[in-house]
Coordinates of C-alpha atoms in Angstrom, one line a residue:
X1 CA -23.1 5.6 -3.8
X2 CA -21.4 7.6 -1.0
X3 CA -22.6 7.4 2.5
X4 CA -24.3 10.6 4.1
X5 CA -22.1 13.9 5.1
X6 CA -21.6 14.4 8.8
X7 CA -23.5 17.4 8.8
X8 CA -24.4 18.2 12.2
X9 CA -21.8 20.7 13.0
X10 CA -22.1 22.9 10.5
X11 CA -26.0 22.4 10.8
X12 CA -25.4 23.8 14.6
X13 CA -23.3 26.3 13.6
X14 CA -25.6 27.9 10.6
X15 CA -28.9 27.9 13.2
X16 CA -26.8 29.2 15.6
X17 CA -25.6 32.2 13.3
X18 CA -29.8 32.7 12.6
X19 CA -28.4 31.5 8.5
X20 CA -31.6 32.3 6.2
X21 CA -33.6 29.6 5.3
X22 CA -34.5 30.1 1.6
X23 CA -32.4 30.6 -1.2
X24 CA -29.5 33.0 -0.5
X25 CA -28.3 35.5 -3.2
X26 CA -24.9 34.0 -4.6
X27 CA -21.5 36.5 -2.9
X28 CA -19.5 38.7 -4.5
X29 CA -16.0 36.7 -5.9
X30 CA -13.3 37.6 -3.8
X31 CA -9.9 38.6 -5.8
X32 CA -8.5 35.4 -5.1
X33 CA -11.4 33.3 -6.8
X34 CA -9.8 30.8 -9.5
X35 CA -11.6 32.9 -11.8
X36 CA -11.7 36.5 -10.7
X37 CA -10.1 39.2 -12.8
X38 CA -11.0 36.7 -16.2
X39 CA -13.0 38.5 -18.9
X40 CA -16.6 36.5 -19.2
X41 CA -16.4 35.0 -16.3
X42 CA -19.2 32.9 -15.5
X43 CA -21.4 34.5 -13.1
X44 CA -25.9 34.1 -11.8
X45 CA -27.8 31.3 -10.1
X46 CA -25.7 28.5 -12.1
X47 CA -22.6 29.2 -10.0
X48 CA -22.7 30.6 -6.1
X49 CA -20.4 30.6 -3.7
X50 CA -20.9 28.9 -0.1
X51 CA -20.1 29.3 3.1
X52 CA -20.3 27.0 6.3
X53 CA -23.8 29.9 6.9
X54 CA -25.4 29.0 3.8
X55 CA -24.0 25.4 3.6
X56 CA -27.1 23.5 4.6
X57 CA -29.5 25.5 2.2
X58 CA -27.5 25.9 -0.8
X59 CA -25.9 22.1 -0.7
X60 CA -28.0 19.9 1.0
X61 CA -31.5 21.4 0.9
X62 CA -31.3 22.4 -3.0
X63 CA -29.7 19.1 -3.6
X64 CA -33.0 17.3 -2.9
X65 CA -34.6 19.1 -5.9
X66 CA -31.3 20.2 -8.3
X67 CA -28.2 18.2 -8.8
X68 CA -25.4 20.1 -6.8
X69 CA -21.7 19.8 -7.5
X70 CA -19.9 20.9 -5.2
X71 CA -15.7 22.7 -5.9
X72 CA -13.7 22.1 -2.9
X73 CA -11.1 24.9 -4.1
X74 CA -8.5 26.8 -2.6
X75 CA -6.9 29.8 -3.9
X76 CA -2.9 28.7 -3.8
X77 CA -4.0 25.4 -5.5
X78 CA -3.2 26.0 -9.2
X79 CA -5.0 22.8 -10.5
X80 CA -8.8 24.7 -8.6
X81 CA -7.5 28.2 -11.1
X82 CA -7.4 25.0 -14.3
X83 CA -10.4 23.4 -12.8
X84 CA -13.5 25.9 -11.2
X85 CA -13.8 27.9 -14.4
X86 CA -14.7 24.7 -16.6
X87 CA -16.9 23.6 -14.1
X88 CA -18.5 27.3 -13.8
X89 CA -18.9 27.6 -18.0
X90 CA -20.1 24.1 -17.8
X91 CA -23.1 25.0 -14.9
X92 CA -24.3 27.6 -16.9
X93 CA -24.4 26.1 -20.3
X94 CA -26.6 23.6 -18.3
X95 CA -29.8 25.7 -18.8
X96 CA -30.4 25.3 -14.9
X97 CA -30.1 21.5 -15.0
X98 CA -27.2 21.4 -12.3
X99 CA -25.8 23.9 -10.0
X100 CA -21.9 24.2 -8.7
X101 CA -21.5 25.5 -5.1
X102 CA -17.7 26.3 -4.8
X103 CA -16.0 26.1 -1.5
X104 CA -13.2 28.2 -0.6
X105 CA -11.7 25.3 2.1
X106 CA -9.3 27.8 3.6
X107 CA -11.7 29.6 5.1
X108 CA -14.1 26.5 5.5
X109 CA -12.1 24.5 6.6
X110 CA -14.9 22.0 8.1
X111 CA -16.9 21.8 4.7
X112 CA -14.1 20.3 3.1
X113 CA -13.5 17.6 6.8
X114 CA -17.6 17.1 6.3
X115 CA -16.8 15.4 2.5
X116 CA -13.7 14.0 3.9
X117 CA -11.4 16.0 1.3
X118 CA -8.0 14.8 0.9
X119 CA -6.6 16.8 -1.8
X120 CA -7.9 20.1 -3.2
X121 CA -9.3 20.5 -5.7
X122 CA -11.9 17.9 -4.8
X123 CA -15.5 17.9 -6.3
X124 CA -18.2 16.2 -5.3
X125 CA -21.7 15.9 -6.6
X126 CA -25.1 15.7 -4.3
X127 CA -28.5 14.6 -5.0
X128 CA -31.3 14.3 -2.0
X129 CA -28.9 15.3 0.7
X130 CA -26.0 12.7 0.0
X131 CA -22.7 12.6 -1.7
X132 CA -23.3 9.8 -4.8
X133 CA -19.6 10.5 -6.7
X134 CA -17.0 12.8 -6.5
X135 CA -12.8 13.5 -8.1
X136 CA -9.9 15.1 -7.6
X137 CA -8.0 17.1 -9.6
X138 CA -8.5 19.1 -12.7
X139 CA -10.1 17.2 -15.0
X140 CA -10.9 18.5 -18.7
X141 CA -14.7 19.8 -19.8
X142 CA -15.7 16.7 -21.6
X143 CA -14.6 14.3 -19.2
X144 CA -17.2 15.8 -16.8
X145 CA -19.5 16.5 -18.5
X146 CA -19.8 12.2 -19.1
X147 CA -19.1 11.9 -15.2
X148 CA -21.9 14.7 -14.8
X149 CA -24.0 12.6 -17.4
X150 CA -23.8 9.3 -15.7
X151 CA -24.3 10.7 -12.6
X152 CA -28.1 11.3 -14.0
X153 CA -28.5 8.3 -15.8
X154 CA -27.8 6.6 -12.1
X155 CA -29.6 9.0 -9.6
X156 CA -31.8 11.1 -11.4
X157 CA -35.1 9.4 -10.8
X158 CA -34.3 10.8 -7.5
X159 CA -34.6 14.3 -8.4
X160 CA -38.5 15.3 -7.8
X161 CA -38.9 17.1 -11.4
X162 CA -37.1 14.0 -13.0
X163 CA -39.5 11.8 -10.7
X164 CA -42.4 13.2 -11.5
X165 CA -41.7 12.2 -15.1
X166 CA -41.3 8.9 -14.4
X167 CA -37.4 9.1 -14.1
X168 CA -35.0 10.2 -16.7
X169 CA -35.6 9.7 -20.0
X170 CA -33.7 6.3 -21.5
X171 CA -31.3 7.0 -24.6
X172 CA -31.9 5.2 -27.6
X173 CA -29.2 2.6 -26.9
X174 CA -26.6 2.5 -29.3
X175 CA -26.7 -1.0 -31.3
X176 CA -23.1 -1.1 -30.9
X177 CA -23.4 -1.3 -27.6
X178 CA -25.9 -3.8 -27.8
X179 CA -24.5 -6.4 -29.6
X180 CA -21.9 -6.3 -27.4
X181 CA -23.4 -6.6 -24.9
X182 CA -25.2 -9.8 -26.4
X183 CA -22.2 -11.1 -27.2
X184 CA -21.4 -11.2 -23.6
X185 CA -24.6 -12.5 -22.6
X186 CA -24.0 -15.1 -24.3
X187 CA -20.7 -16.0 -22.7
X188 CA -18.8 -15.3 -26.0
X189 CA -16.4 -12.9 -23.7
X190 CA -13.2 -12.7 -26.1
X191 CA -16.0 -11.5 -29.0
X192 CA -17.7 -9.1 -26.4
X193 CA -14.4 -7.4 -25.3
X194 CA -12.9 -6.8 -28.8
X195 CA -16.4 -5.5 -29.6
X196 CA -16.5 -2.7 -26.5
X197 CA -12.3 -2.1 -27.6
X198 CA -13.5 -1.0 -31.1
X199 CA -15.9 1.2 -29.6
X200 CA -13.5 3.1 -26.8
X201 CA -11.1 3.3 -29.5
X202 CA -13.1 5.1 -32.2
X203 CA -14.7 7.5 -29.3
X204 CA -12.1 7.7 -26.4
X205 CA -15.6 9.7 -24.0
X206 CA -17.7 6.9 -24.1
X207 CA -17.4 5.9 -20.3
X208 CA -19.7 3.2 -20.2
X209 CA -17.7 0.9 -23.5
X210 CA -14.3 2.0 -21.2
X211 CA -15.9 0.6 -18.1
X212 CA -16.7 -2.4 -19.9
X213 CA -13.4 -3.3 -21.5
X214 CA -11.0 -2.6 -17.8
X215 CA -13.9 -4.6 -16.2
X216 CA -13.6 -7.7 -18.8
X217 CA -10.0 -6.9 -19.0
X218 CA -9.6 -7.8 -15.6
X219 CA -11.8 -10.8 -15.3
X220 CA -10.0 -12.3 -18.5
X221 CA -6.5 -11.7 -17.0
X222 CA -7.8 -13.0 -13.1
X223 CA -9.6 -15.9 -14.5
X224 CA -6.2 -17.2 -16.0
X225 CA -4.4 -17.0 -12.7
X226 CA -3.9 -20.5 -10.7
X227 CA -6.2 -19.6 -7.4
X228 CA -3.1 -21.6 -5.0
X229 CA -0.8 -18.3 -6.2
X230 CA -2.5 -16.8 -3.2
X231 CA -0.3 -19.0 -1.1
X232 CA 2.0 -19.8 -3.3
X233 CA 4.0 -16.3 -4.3
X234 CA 6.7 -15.6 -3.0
X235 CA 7.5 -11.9 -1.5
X236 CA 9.3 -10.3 -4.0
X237 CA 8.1 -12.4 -7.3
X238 CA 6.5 -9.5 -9.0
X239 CA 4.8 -11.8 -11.6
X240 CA 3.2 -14.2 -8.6
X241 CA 2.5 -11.1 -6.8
X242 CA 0.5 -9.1 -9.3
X243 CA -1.2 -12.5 -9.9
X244 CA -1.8 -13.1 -6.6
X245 CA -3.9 -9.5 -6.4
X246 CA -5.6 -10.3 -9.1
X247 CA -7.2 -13.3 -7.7
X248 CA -8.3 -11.9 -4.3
X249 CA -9.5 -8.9 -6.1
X250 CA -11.9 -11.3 -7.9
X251 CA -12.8 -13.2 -4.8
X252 CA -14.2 -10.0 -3.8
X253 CA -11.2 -9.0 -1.4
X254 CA -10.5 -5.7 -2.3
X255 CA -8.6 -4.7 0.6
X256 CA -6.3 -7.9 0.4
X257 CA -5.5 -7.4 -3.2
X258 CA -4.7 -3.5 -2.5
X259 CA -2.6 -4.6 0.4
X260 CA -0.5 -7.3 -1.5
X261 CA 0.0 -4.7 -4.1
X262 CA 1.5 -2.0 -1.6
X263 CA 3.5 -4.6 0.1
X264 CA 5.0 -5.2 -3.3
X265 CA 6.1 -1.7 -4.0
X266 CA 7.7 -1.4 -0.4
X267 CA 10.5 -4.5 -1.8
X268 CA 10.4 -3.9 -5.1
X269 CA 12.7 -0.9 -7.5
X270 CA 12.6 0.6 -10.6
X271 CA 10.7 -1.2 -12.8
X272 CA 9.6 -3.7 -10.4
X273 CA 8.1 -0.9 -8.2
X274 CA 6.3 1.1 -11.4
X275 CA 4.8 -2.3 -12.6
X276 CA 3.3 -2.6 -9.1
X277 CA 2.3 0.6 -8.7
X278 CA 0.8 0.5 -11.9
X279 CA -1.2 -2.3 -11.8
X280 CA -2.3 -0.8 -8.7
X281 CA -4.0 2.1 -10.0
X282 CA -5.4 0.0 -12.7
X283 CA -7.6 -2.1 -9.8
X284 CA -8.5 1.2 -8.4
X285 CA -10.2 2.5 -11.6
X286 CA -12.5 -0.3 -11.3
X287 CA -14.3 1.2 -8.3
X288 CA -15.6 4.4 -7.6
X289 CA -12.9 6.5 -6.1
X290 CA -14.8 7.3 -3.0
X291 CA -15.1 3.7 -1.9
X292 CA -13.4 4.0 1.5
X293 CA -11.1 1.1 1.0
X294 CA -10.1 2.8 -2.3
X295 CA -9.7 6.0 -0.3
X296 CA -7.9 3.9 2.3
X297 CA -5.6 2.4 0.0
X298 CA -4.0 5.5 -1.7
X299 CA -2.9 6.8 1.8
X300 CA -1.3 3.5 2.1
X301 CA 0.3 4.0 -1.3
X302 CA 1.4 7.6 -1.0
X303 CA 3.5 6.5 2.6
X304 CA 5.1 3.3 0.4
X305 CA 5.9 5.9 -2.4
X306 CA 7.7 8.5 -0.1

């Protein structure tokens, strides 16, 4: 979970403007909307388009009783054309259950500093006034629908209608997933990580059984590593330096491991560099992408790339 927006200027600036304080009809597309000029476009109360005016009704006030996802989009940005009409035909095949709030940053430019946006597109979802996950780049329907999905399972019970039932409802758990899961209760780890494999494998969307294999993945491989390699590796020794990361990441040193892995890629070519940079990313997918060392770490990477 994300920390709260900064939104004080943009709260000064809508009272100051006299912005309406219930529900504001959604604006016309401009022509340079990702989706404008497309036959069927999506269009009603799914999908509405926000300003820094209606900013603090439509995202933050309807995000205490409706999950809000908000498109950070700009019109020169190919990848928002790919991206905001999945996420619009996905908001209104929702039945009302979320609503996307797409930001043109060009001419909100302090909407998009408020999330801290570093690329565009950037979407981030709200529930009760705060940002609890967000991307970057297009990203194809079903994959977001499971991120939109998860999001639920994880901060739905503070939605009032989903409160008032007692939280969301709990899937019947797939008995797959359970006996791996015993498996690696039980400290049979090897047994439990073949199990969640076979599962990823036979259906590449299920996020949780991924999660679980690049979690145990990682523990397995850190585990193995001799803790004085810390101290040990020298500068350019790839093999003692990916090793190295590994074991600080697992003592909980995140920044460390990131920064042993970019000072890698600055000495290192070819190969050397992509193994790096590769093992890299893989540590990054194993926090949420809006962690603010993760966040601080890819600016670090992107100046050691170019």
């Amino acid at each position: 979970m994300a920390g709260a927006v900064d939104l004080s200027v943009l709260k000064a600036t809508a009272e100051g403007r006299h912005a309406p304080r219930g529900p504001t009809r959604a604006r016309p597309a401009p022509e340079s909307r990702p989706d404008a000029g497309q036959a069927g476009a999506p269009t009603g109360s799914a999908v509405i388009d926000v300003d820094e005016l209606s900013f603090e009704t439509e995202i933050v006030e309807r995000s205490t009783r409706q999950l809000v996802v908000v498109d950070l989009w700009a019109a020169w940005a190919e990848p928002s054309r790919q991206l905001s009409p999945t996420l619009a035909s996905l908001a209104e095949a929702s039945g009302g259950r979320w609503v996307l709030a797409r930001v043109d940053v060009d001419a909100n430019p302090r909407i998009a500093q408020a999330f801290g946006a570093q690329s565009v597109p950037t979407v981030v979802a709200l529930v009760a006034g705060r940002p609890v996950a967000m991307f970057e780049g297009a990203q194809p329907a079903d994959q977001i629908q499971g991120w939109i999905d998860e999001i639920f399972a994880k901060a739905g019970h503070l939605l009032p209608e989903l409160a008032d039932e007692g939280g969301a409802p709990e899937p019947e758990q797939d008995p797959r997933m359970a006996a791996a899961e015993e498996l690696m209760n039980s400290g049979d780890m090897d047994g439990a990580l073949d199990a969640y494999r076979a599962i990823a494998q036979l259906e590449p969307n299920n996020v949780e059984a991924a999660s679980v294999v690049r979690n145990l993945e990682f523990v397995t491989r850190a585990q193995a590593h001799d803790p004085d390699v810390v101290n040990d590796a020298a500068p350019g020794d790839v093999d003692a330096q990916l090793a190295a990361a590994d074991v600080l990441l697992l003592g909980q040193r995140p920044e460390a491991a990131f920064d042993r892995l970019i000072d890698l890629i600055k000495v290192t070519r070819d190969d050397d560099r992509g193994r790096a940079r590769a093992r890299l990313l893989e540590l990054f997918d194993l926090f949420d992408p809006a962690e603010p060392f993760v966040v601080a770490a890819r600016r670090k990477l992107a100046t050691a790339l170019y």
